[in-house]
Every structure is written in C-alpha cells, then in structure tokens.
Short mmCIF file of C-alpha atoms in Angstrom, two decimals:
data_model
loop_
_atom_site.label_atom_id
_atom_site.label_comp_id
_atom_site.label_asym_id
_atom_site.label_seq_id
_atom_site.Cartn_x
_atom_site.Cartn_y
_atom_site.Cartn_z
CA TYR A 1259 -13.83 12.70 0.38
CA LEU A 1260 -12.04 16.01 1.03
CA GLU A 1261 -15.39 17.78 1.29
CA LYS A 1262 -16.65 15.14 3.72
CA LEU A 1263 -13.49 15.42 5.81
CA TYR A 1264 -13.94 19.19 5.89
CA ASN A 1265 -17.47 18.68 7.23
CA VAL A 1266 -16.18 16.33 9.91
CA GLU A 1267 -13.74 19.02 11.04
CA ALA A 1268 -16.25 21.88 10.79
CA LEU A 1269 -19.00 20.04 12.68
CA GLY A 1270 -16.68 18.49 15.24
CA GLN A 1271 -17.84 14.99 14.34
CA LYS A 1272 -16.18 11.98 15.92
CA THR A 1273 -13.39 10.52 13.78
CA ASN A 1274 -12.90 7.33 15.87
CA SER A 1275 -9.12 7.81 15.84
CA ASP A 1276 -8.86 5.98 19.17
CA ASN A 1277 -9.94 2.80 17.36
CA TYR A 1278 -6.57 2.57 15.57
CA ILE A 1279 -3.41 2.01 17.61
CA ILE A 1280 0.29 1.39 17.02
CA ASP A 1281 1.55 -1.41 19.26
CA ASN A 1282 5.25 -2.16 18.79
CA ASN A 1283 4.85 -5.29 20.92
CA LEU A 1284 2.10 -6.77 18.77
CA ASP A 1285 2.71 -10.47 18.04
CA SER A 1286 1.35 -10.05 14.50
CA ALA A 1287 1.77 -7.33 11.89
CA ILE A 1288 -1.92 -6.38 11.94
CA HIS A 1289 -4.74 -7.32 14.30
CA LEU A 1290 -8.36 -6.37 13.58
CA LYS A 1291 -10.68 -7.17 16.48
CA ASP A 1292 -14.47 -6.94 16.04
CA VAL A 1293 -13.94 -4.19 13.48
CA CYS A 1294 -16.94 -2.48 11.90
CA PHE A 1295 -16.66 0.27 9.33
CA LYS A 1296 -18.93 2.55 7.34
CA TYR A 1297 -18.09 5.62 5.30
CA ILE A 1298 -19.14 9.11 6.36
CA ASP A 1299 -22.88 9.67 5.74
CA SER A 1300 -23.34 6.05 4.64
CA GLU A 1301 -26.25 4.08 6.07
CA THR A 1302 -24.68 0.67 5.49
CA LYS A 1303 -21.52 -0.88 6.90
CA THR A 1304 -18.78 -1.98 4.54
CA PHE A 1305 -17.46 -4.39 7.17
CA GLU A 1306 -19.10 -5.75 10.29
CA LYS A 1307 -17.41 -7.55 13.18
CA ILE A 1308 -14.34 -8.70 11.29
CA ASN A 1309 -11.50 -10.42 13.12
CA LEU A 1310 -8.20 -10.84 11.37
CA LYS A 1311 -4.50 -11.34 12.12
CA ILE A 1312 -1.83 -10.79 9.46
CA PRO A 1313 1.63 -12.24 10.23
CA LYS A 1314 4.87 -10.28 10.28
CA ASN A 1315 7.64 -10.58 7.71
CA MET A 1316 5.47 -12.41 5.17
CA HIS A 1317 3.75 -11.57 1.88
CA THR A 1318 -0.03 -11.61 2.31
CA LEU A 1319 -2.36 -11.36 -0.69
CA ILE A 1320 -5.84 -9.85 -0.44
CA THR A 1321 -8.21 -10.77 -3.27
CA GLY A 1322 -11.88 -10.25 -4.05
CA PRO A 1323 -14.21 -8.93 -6.75
CA ASN A 1324 -14.51 -5.24 -7.59
CA GLY A 1325 -16.46 -3.46 -4.87
CA SER A 1326 -15.71 -6.12 -2.26
CA GLY A 1327 -13.81 -3.67 -0.05
CA LYS A 1328 -10.16 -4.52 -0.70
CA SER A 1329 -9.04 -0.88 -0.67
CA THR A 1330 -11.20 -0.17 2.38
CA LEU A 1331 -9.53 -3.05 4.22
CA LEU A 1332 -6.11 -1.64 3.32
CA GLY A 1333 -7.25 1.74 4.64
CA LEU A 1334 -8.19 0.16 7.98
CA ILE A 1335 -4.89 -1.76 8.09
CA SER A 1336 -2.79 1.36 7.46
CA GLY A 1337 -4.71 3.81 9.66
CA VAL A 1338 -5.92 5.92 6.73
CA LEU A 1339 -9.42 4.86 7.81
CA TYR A 1340 -10.55 4.31 11.42
CA PRO A 1341 -12.94 1.56 12.50
CA SER A 1342 -16.42 2.78 13.42
CA GLU A 1343 -16.34 0.11 16.13
CA GLY A 1344 -13.74 -2.36 17.34
CA LYS A 1345 -9.96 -1.98 17.29
CA ALA A 1346 -7.34 -2.06 14.54
CA SER A 1347 -3.74 -2.50 15.68
CA SER A 1348 -0.49 -2.29 13.70
CA PHE A 1349 2.99 -3.23 14.86
CA THR A 1350 4.50 -0.20 13.10
CA SER A 1351 3.88 3.26 11.67
CA LYS A 1352 6.79 2.87 9.21
CA ILE A 1353 4.65 2.16 6.17
CA GLY A 1354 5.32 2.35 2.43
CA TYR A 1355 2.39 2.50 0.00
CA VAL A 1356 2.06 1.92 -3.75
CA GLY A 1357 -1.27 2.31 -5.57
CA SER A 1358 -2.24 1.92 -9.21
CA SER A 1359 -1.80 5.62 -10.12
CA PRO A 1360 1.78 6.82 -9.49
CA LEU A 1361 2.42 10.34 -8.20
CA ILE A 1362 5.20 12.10 -10.10
CA ILE A 1363 6.04 15.73 -9.38
CA LYS A 1364 7.83 18.10 -11.75
CA ALA A 1365 11.16 18.04 -9.92
CA SER A 1366 14.45 16.16 -9.81
CA LEU A 1367 14.63 12.37 -9.81
CA ARG A 1368 15.98 12.54 -6.26
CA GLU A 1369 13.11 14.73 -5.05
CA ASN A 1370 10.59 12.33 -6.57
CA VAL A 1371 12.06 9.28 -4.84
CA LEU A 1372 12.36 11.07 -1.49
CA TYR A 1373 8.96 12.80 -1.66
CA GLY A 1374 7.38 12.56 1.81
CA ASN A 1375 10.42 10.79 3.29
CA LYS A 1376 11.90 12.18 6.52
CA ASP A 1377 14.85 9.76 6.67
CA SER A 1378 18.37 10.74 5.64
CA ILE A 1379 19.12 8.74 2.49
CA GLU A 1380 22.46 8.67 0.66
CA ASP A 1381 22.43 9.18 -3.12
CA ILE A 1382 24.20 5.86 -3.66
CA GLU A 1383 21.35 4.02 -1.92
CA ILE A 1384 18.78 5.73 -4.15
CA THR A 1385 20.75 4.95 -7.31
CA LYS A 1386 21.28 1.28 -6.39
CA LEU A 1387 17.55 0.79 -5.81
CA LEU A 1388 16.61 2.50 -9.09
CA GLN A 1389 19.14 0.37 -10.97
CA LYS A 1390 17.76 -2.78 -9.34
CA LEU A 1391 14.33 -1.71 -10.64
CA LYS A 1392 15.89 -1.17 -14.10
CA LEU A 1393 14.33 2.27 -14.30
CA PHE A 1394 16.46 3.42 -17.26
CA LYS A 1395 18.54 1.84 -20.00
CA SER A 1396 21.63 4.10 -19.86
CA LEU A 1397 23.74 5.05 -16.84
CA GLU A 1398 23.54 8.77 -17.70
CA GLU A 1399 19.80 8.75 -17.09
CA TYR A 1400 20.35 7.90 -13.40
CA ASP A 1401 21.54 11.45 -12.70
CA LEU A 1402 19.53 12.23 -9.54
CA ASN A 1403 19.58 15.96 -10.31
CA ARG A 1404 17.85 15.40 -13.66
CA LYS A 1405 14.40 17.01 -13.86
CA ILE A 1406 11.57 14.60 -14.61
CA SER A 1407 7.80 14.78 -15.00
CA ASN A 1408 4.91 12.56 -16.01
CA LYS A 1409 5.31 13.94 -19.54
CA ILE A 1410 8.65 12.27 -20.19
CA LEU A 1411 8.27 8.97 -18.32
CA SER A 1412 6.40 5.80 -19.25
CA THR A 1413 3.75 4.31 -16.96
CA GLY A 1414 6.19 1.57 -15.98
CA GLN A 1415 8.93 4.06 -15.12
CA MET A 1416 6.56 6.15 -12.99
CA GLN A 1417 5.37 3.06 -11.11
CA LYS A 1418 8.96 1.95 -10.49
CA ILE A 1419 9.67 5.37 -8.95
CA SER A 1420 6.59 4.86 -6.74
CA PHE A 1421 8.03 1.53 -5.59
CA ALA A 1422 11.42 3.12 -4.91
CA ARG A 1423 9.69 5.85 -2.86
CA ALA A 1424 7.78 3.25 -0.85
CA LEU A 1425 10.83 1.07 -0.18
CA ILE A 1426 13.57 3.61 0.49
CA GLY A 1427 14.38 4.38 4.11
CA ASN A 1428 13.43 2.68 7.34
CA LYS A 1429 10.20 0.90 6.30
CA GLU A 1430 8.73 -2.14 8.02
CA LEU A 1431 5.41 -2.59 6.21
CA LEU A 1432 4.68 -2.31 2.47
CA ILE A 1433 1.06 -1.91 1.38
CA LEU A 1434 0.24 -2.51 -2.29
CA ASP A 1435 -3.13 -1.62 -3.82
CA GLU A 1436 -3.36 -2.94 -7.41
CA SER A 1437 0.23 -1.71 -7.70
CA THR A 1438 1.08 -3.65 -10.88
CA ALA A 1439 -2.31 -3.54 -12.60
CA ASN A 1440 -1.25 -1.13 -15.34
CA LEU A 1441 2.25 -2.47 -16.00
CA ASP A 1442 3.62 -4.47 -18.88
CA THR A 1443 4.93 -8.00 -18.37
CA ASP A 1444 8.62 -7.03 -18.13
CA SER A 1445 7.95 -4.36 -15.48
CA LYS A 1446 5.81 -6.77 -13.46
CA GLU A 1447 8.55 -9.41 -13.51
CA ILE A 1448 11.13 -6.89 -12.26
CA ILE A 1449 8.88 -5.82 -9.40
CA TYR A 1450 7.86 -9.39 -8.50
CA LYS A 1451 11.54 -10.33 -8.31
CA LEU A 1452 12.22 -7.38 -5.99
CA LEU A 1453 9.27 -8.29 -3.77
CA LYS A 1454 10.73 -11.78 -3.32
CA GLU A 1455 13.91 -10.21 -1.94
CA ILE A 1456 12.15 -7.95 0.57
CA LYS A 1457 12.57 -9.10 4.17
CA PHE A 1458 9.72 -7.17 5.79
CA THR A 1459 5.90 -7.42 5.80
CA ILE A 1460 3.99 -7.04 2.52
CA ILE A 1461 0.20 -6.72 2.28
CA ASN A 1462 -0.85 -6.86 -1.35
CA SER A 1463 -4.36 -6.26 -2.72
CA THR A 1464 -4.78 -7.48 -6.30
CA HIS A 1465 -7.26 -8.79 -8.84
CA LEU A 1466 -4.52 -10.36 -10.96
CA ASP A 1467 -3.90 -14.10 -11.30
CA ILE A 1468 -2.38 -15.08 -7.97
CA ASN A 1469 -0.47 -17.91 -9.66
CA ASP A 1470 1.85 -15.25 -11.11
CA ILE A 1471 2.80 -13.96 -7.65
CA SER A 1472 4.95 -15.51 -4.94
CA TYR A 1473 3.19 -15.13 -1.58
CA ASP A 1474 2.89 -16.73 1.87
CA ASN A 1475 -0.72 -16.07 2.90
CA HIS A 1476 -4.02 -15.45 1.11
CA ILE A 1477 -7.04 -13.50 2.38
CA GLU A 1478 -10.14 -13.57 0.19
CA ILE A 1479 -13.11 -11.21 0.55
CA LYS A 1480 -16.39 -12.81 -0.55
CA LEU A 1481 -19.64 -10.97 -1.26
CA PHE A 1482 -22.93 -12.60 -0.25
CA ASP A 1483 -26.10 -10.50 -0.69
CA ASN A 1484 -24.12 -7.27 -0.15
CA LYS A 1485 -22.51 -8.76 2.98
CA ARG A 1486 -18.77 -9.40 3.12
CA GLU A 1487 -17.04 -12.44 4.51
CA ILE A 1488 -13.27 -12.61 4.99
CA LEU A 1489 -11.72 -16.01 4.40
CA GLU A 1490 -8.14 -16.86 5.40
CA LYS A 1491 -6.62 -19.50 3.13
#
C-alpha cells in the first residue's frame, strides 16, 4: 500500500479526499451516502452505492465473513480510506483505534500509552486507566518511567496498552478492528467490562461470537456472488 500511495503522489492521481468530511453538526456518528469504493489499480469495487447511518454514543457491531470488507468499511468510516464516489461524513475527528496487532515501541510505559497523542494527560490519569485494565499484578510495575518492549510483555498486556492509548485523552469515537481476537478469556472479559462503561461511540468489527459482547446495534456484511450487501439489524 505504501508503494501504491507513493505512486498516487508521484503521478498526481486523484485521492478523492473531498469525499470524506467532518461535520460536527451531524445528527448521527457516521453517515455514508451512495458510497462506492475500490482500491488503487483495482478493476472491481469493494462497495457500491452503500447508504448507512451509525448512531452516536452507542456500541455498533460490524460482522461478516473473511474478505467481506469489514476493515475496508472501517477505513471509510474513519477517513483512512476515501470513497471513490459518494460522501462519507463523521461527527468527529477525535478517533481512537485498536487493531489485532498492537504497536509497542521500545520506550517508557508512559511514552507507549501517549504515542501519537497531542493532549496533555496527567500521570495519575494514565495509571488509573492501566490499573482498570489490570495491566500488571504488582503496583511497582505501574512505574510510568519503566522501559518496556514487545520482548517483555505478553500479547494481552500489549493489547491492553493499545486500548489505553486509544481511550486516553479527548476521544469521541472508538474504532475496533478484531481488537480482542488474539486475547485470552480473562483479558477479553476485562476489556468487555471497560467497553460497557464507555460513554462515547464504539464501532466494533469482529468475527467472534456476538453473544459474548454487549452491544446496541448490529451491521452485517453479506457476500452474494462477490457482491456485498449491508444489513442493519
């Protein structure tokens, strides 16, 4: 994708950035209107003429088989991808994201949680969130100056740091892309409990059993002869 993006820049190709807008007065969290999308150099459209509204301050699940376009839909929702045609609108640019592969840098615990964050966050706020996530067993391990890396942390610990990074600060929308797929049962339960407490908008793509998750709305992507249909349940 980086090579393709380089070619877009070098050749001056149209990126369709005008097809994604931030509208703070939007009556929903996300509004997709007649949205079509295809990847660079692709001959076929991943989505064609989709219309969708996702409500504010609720937990919306997105499900569908592998290859159905769940991650692509999240890209269009968040502005990482731009519609080829149509308009995608979001009520906010204050977005937190958690995927299935956590990013951990070789730095302090504080620097890892605040990576990419421009807000001014007090240490006590960071520590309280990490303790709520039950990141460590002993209090001494919550030293924010302590150096960490992906060599000394478990998968569950790294994913909890990713959640802390996505939640800390002035966020209004949390986007989850298979964010608990690689976690053990205890870690999932801790994160599910935290998600229940969150008061802002959550959009959650998953292939897990939806009966294990507390949610408000359900969007299912169906595949029919390589065509995609979005069903709101």
